[in-house]
Amino acid sequence: MAEQQDPEVPDAPEHDLSEEDMTNFIRLNPDVFDEILERVAPVIQKQQTNYRHPLSAGLKLAITLRHLATGDNFMSMAYGFRCGISTISELIQEVCTAIVQAYKDEVFNPPTIPEAWRHLVQQFEQRWNFPHAVGALDEKHIAIKKTANTGKIYPNYKGFFSIPMLALVDAEYKIIWIELGGKGHMSDSQIFTNSELFE
């Protein structure tokens, strides 16, 4: 009797997206996507075994970037990417952690001396003709589920529960400082005046 072989599990199909479509889909051009993938793939790619055919690192990164770009819920993404909801919820955390570890030392490097802050002021004036500015500051509400016994702490003026993130970017849109952990009802100025940056 001939030995029976396990059927091969096909790889995920290659995408046919143009550069413009890919940039629109994940908010990054293909070159930047490939650069991030090269850094995080060794951490997020699981080993193939006889019992599992893991998702590719590229697919995991695409799912994560799509979620971060759109805020789409896991159920909708499960249909779009043909993955389980629990799989998506786990891999997004895994990929985000890998991205932070890969980039934290070079990306989150806020100025610590007066000359570095003066350099940011020069960049803003040269690029945007906006004098006396070190950065652009704005808030983003990160949606969360209502946590028990929190009353009116986390609802925001937009009608959902959130944790606000206040970020400062330089003249080239690079994040130089982040404050995270305020309450949904807090305004930009409340978060800023309670922050380390304000001090």
Short mmCIF file of C-alpha atoms in Angstrom, two decimals:
data_model
loop_
_atom_site.label_atom_id
_atom_site.label_comp_id
_atom_site.label_asym_id
_atom_site.label_seq_id
_atom_site.Cartn_x
_atom_site.Cartn_y
_atom_site.Cartn_z
CA MET A 1 0.00 0.00 0.00
CA ALA A 2 1.42 3.40 -0.98
CA GLU A 3 2.27 5.76 1.85
CA GLN A 4 -0.32 8.49 2.21
CA GLN A 5 1.03 12.03 2.23
CA ASP A 6 -0.51 15.01 3.93
CA PRO A 7 -1.99 17.51 1.49
CA GLU A 8 0.09 20.63 1.10
CA VAL A 9 -1.37 23.76 2.59
CA PRO A 10 -1.15 26.50 -0.03
CA ASP A 11 0.66 29.72 0.73
CA ALA A 12 -1.32 32.92 0.95
CA PRO A 13 -1.92 34.24 -2.57
CA GLU A 14 0.30 37.06 -3.79
CA HIS A 15 -1.41 40.43 -3.93
CA ASP A 16 -1.93 42.31 -7.16
CA LEU A 17 -2.12 45.75 -5.57
CA SER A 18 -0.47 48.69 -7.25
CA GLU A 19 1.84 50.88 -5.18
CA GLU A 20 -0.94 53.47 -4.87
CA ASP A 21 -3.52 50.87 -3.77
CA MET A 22 -1.15 49.33 -1.25
CA THR A 23 -0.32 52.75 0.18
CA ASN A 24 -4.03 53.49 0.47
CA PHE A 25 -4.75 50.07 2.04
CA ILE A 26 -2.12 50.08 4.81
CA ARG A 27 -1.04 53.76 4.73
CA LEU A 28 2.56 52.82 3.88
CA ASN A 29 4.29 52.53 0.54
CA PRO A 30 5.71 49.08 -0.36
CA ASP A 31 9.33 50.09 0.32
CA VAL A 32 8.56 51.13 3.90
CA PHE A 33 6.44 47.99 4.38
CA ASP A 34 9.37 45.83 3.21
CA GLU A 35 11.80 47.67 5.51
CA ILE A 36 9.54 47.11 8.55
CA LEU A 37 8.97 43.49 7.54
CA GLU A 38 12.71 42.86 7.31
CA ARG A 39 13.14 44.06 10.90
CA VAL A 40 10.20 42.29 12.53
CA ALA A 41 10.00 39.05 10.51
CA PRO A 42 12.59 37.14 12.60
CA VAL A 43 10.50 37.84 15.72
CA ILE A 44 6.96 37.30 14.39
CA GLN A 45 7.47 34.40 11.96
CA LYS A 46 6.55 31.09 13.57
CA GLN A 47 8.23 27.87 12.56
CA GLN A 48 6.30 25.47 10.32
CA THR A 49 5.69 22.06 11.85
CA ASN A 50 3.82 18.90 10.90
CA TYR A 51 0.87 20.21 12.89
CA ARG A 52 0.62 23.81 11.76
CA HIS A 53 1.21 26.00 8.74
CA PRO A 54 1.70 29.44 10.33
CA LEU A 55 0.65 32.74 8.82
CA SER A 56 3.47 34.48 6.99
CA ALA A 57 5.18 37.45 8.64
CA GLY A 58 4.07 39.64 5.72
CA LEU A 59 0.42 38.75 6.22
CA LYS A 60 0.67 39.39 9.96
CA LEU A 61 2.23 42.80 9.33
CA ALA A 62 -0.41 43.69 6.70
CA ILE A 63 -3.25 42.77 9.08
CA THR A 64 -1.71 44.83 11.87
CA LEU A 65 -1.07 47.88 9.69
CA ARG A 66 -4.59 47.72 8.25
CA HIS A 67 -6.05 47.62 11.77
CA LEU A 68 -3.85 50.52 12.93
CA ALA A 69 -4.67 52.57 9.83
CA THR A 70 -8.43 52.09 9.90
CA GLY A 71 -9.40 50.96 13.40
CA ASP A 72 -11.42 48.21 11.73
CA ASN A 73 -12.82 45.63 14.17
CA PHE A 74 -11.46 42.09 14.37
CA MET A 75 -14.63 40.45 13.04
CA SER A 76 -14.59 42.52 9.86
CA MET A 77 -10.88 41.87 9.40
CA ALA A 78 -11.39 38.14 9.96
CA TYR A 79 -13.65 38.05 6.90
CA GLY A 80 -11.31 40.24 4.84
CA PHE A 81 -8.14 38.28 5.62
CA ARG A 82 -9.74 34.84 6.15
CA CYS A 83 -8.25 34.45 9.63
CA GLY A 84 -9.83 33.69 12.98
CA ILE A 85 -10.85 36.56 15.23
CA SER A 86 -8.75 35.24 18.14
CA THR A 87 -5.78 34.79 15.80
CA ILE A 88 -6.04 38.41 14.69
CA SER A 89 -6.35 39.72 18.24
CA GLU A 90 -3.21 37.83 19.28
CA LEU A 91 -1.09 38.63 16.24
CA ILE A 92 -1.79 42.38 16.37
CA GLN A 93 -0.38 42.53 19.90
CA GLU A 94 2.60 40.42 18.86
CA VAL A 95 3.40 42.53 15.78
CA CYS A 96 2.95 45.86 17.60
CA THR A 97 5.36 44.71 20.32
CA ALA A 98 7.89 43.63 17.67
CA ILE A 99 7.63 47.01 15.89
CA VAL A 100 8.16 48.92 19.13
CA GLN A 101 11.19 46.80 20.05
CA ALA A 102 12.68 47.19 16.56
CA TYR A 103 12.30 50.98 16.36
CA LYS A 104 12.11 52.37 19.89
CA ASP A 105 15.74 53.46 20.22
CA GLU A 106 15.85 55.40 16.96
CA VAL A 107 12.27 56.67 16.75
CA PHE A 108 11.39 57.76 20.27
CA ASN A 109 14.38 59.93 20.95
CA PRO A 110 13.07 63.22 22.39
CA PRO A 111 15.49 66.14 22.64
CA THR A 112 17.14 66.53 26.05
CA ILE A 113 19.34 69.60 25.53
CA PRO A 114 18.43 73.18 24.49
CA GLU A 115 20.40 72.95 21.20
CA ALA A 116 18.30 69.97 20.08
CA TRP A 117 15.08 71.90 20.75
CA ARG A 118 16.47 74.90 18.83
CA HIS A 119 17.16 72.59 15.89
CA LEU A 120 13.48 71.55 15.88
CA VAL A 121 12.47 75.22 15.83
CA GLN A 122 14.74 75.83 12.82
CA GLN A 123 13.23 72.83 10.99
CA PHE A 124 9.69 74.13 11.52
CA GLU A 125 10.58 77.60 10.30
CA GLN A 126 12.48 76.36 7.23
CA ARG A 127 9.97 73.73 6.13
CA TRP A 128 6.65 75.31 7.11
CA ASN A 129 7.53 79.01 7.50
CA PHE A 130 6.19 78.75 11.04
CA PRO A 131 8.55 80.45 13.52
CA HIS A 132 8.92 79.73 17.25
CA ALA A 133 7.41 76.22 17.08
CA VAL A 134 9.13 73.06 18.31
CA GLY A 135 6.42 70.69 17.13
CA ALA A 136 2.78 70.06 16.29
CA LEU A 137 0.71 68.68 19.17
CA ASP A 138 -2.59 66.82 18.81
CA GLU A 139 -4.73 64.20 20.50
CA LYS A 140 -6.07 60.90 19.19
CA HIS A 141 -8.78 58.95 21.01
CA ILE A 142 -8.07 55.21 21.16
CA ALA A 143 -11.36 53.35 21.46
CA ILE A 144 -11.73 50.89 24.35
CA LYS A 145 -14.51 48.76 25.79
CA LYS A 146 -16.22 50.23 28.84
CA THR A 147 -14.46 48.98 31.92
CA ALA A 148 -16.46 48.01 35.00
CA ASN A 149 -17.08 50.55 37.77
CA THR A 150 -15.50 53.51 35.95
CA GLY A 151 -18.60 55.68 35.74
CA LYS A 152 -18.06 58.70 33.53
CA ILE A 153 -14.27 58.58 33.40
CA TYR A 154 -13.65 57.10 29.95
CA PRO A 155 -16.54 58.35 27.75
CA ASN A 156 -15.46 61.17 25.44
CA TYR A 157 -17.27 63.97 23.61
CA LYS A 158 -17.39 61.81 20.46
CA GLY A 159 -19.74 59.34 22.14
CA PHE A 160 -17.51 56.31 22.78
CA PHE A 161 -15.11 55.12 25.48
CA SER A 162 -11.45 55.95 24.93
CA ILE A 163 -7.96 56.53 26.24
CA PRO A 164 -6.50 59.69 24.69
CA MET A 165 -3.01 59.78 23.24
CA LEU A 166 -1.34 63.18 22.98
CA ALA A 167 1.59 63.26 20.54
CA LEU A 168 4.14 65.87 19.54
CA VAL A 169 5.65 65.59 16.04
CA ASP A 170 8.50 67.47 14.43
CA ALA A 171 8.50 69.25 11.07
CA GLU A 172 8.88 65.91 9.25
CA TYR A 173 5.93 64.25 11.07
CA LYS A 174 8.23 62.16 13.25
CA ILE A 175 6.85 61.55 16.73
CA ILE A 176 9.19 63.00 19.35
CA TRP A 177 6.99 62.65 22.44
CA ILE A 178 3.82 60.78 23.47
CA GLU A 179 1.60 61.01 26.53
CA LEU A 180 -0.73 58.03 26.93
CA GLY A 181 -3.01 57.06 29.77
CA GLY A 182 -5.36 59.99 30.24
CA LYS A 183 -9.10 59.53 30.56
CA GLY A 184 -11.55 59.85 27.66
CA HIS A 185 -13.20 63.00 29.01
CA MET A 186 -9.89 64.91 29.29
CA SER A 187 -9.09 67.68 26.81
CA ASP A 188 -5.76 68.23 25.04
CA SER A 189 -4.86 71.06 27.42
CA GLN A 190 -5.68 69.02 30.56
CA ILE A 191 -3.44 66.17 29.41
CA PHE A 192 -0.68 68.56 28.37
CA THR A 193 -0.63 70.53 31.64
CA ASN A 194 -0.37 67.26 33.60
CA SER A 195 2.45 65.92 31.41
CA GLU A 196 6.20 65.63 31.81
CA LEU A 197 6.64 67.71 28.64
CA PHE A 198 4.79 70.63 30.22
CA GLU A 199 7.17 70.54 33.19
#
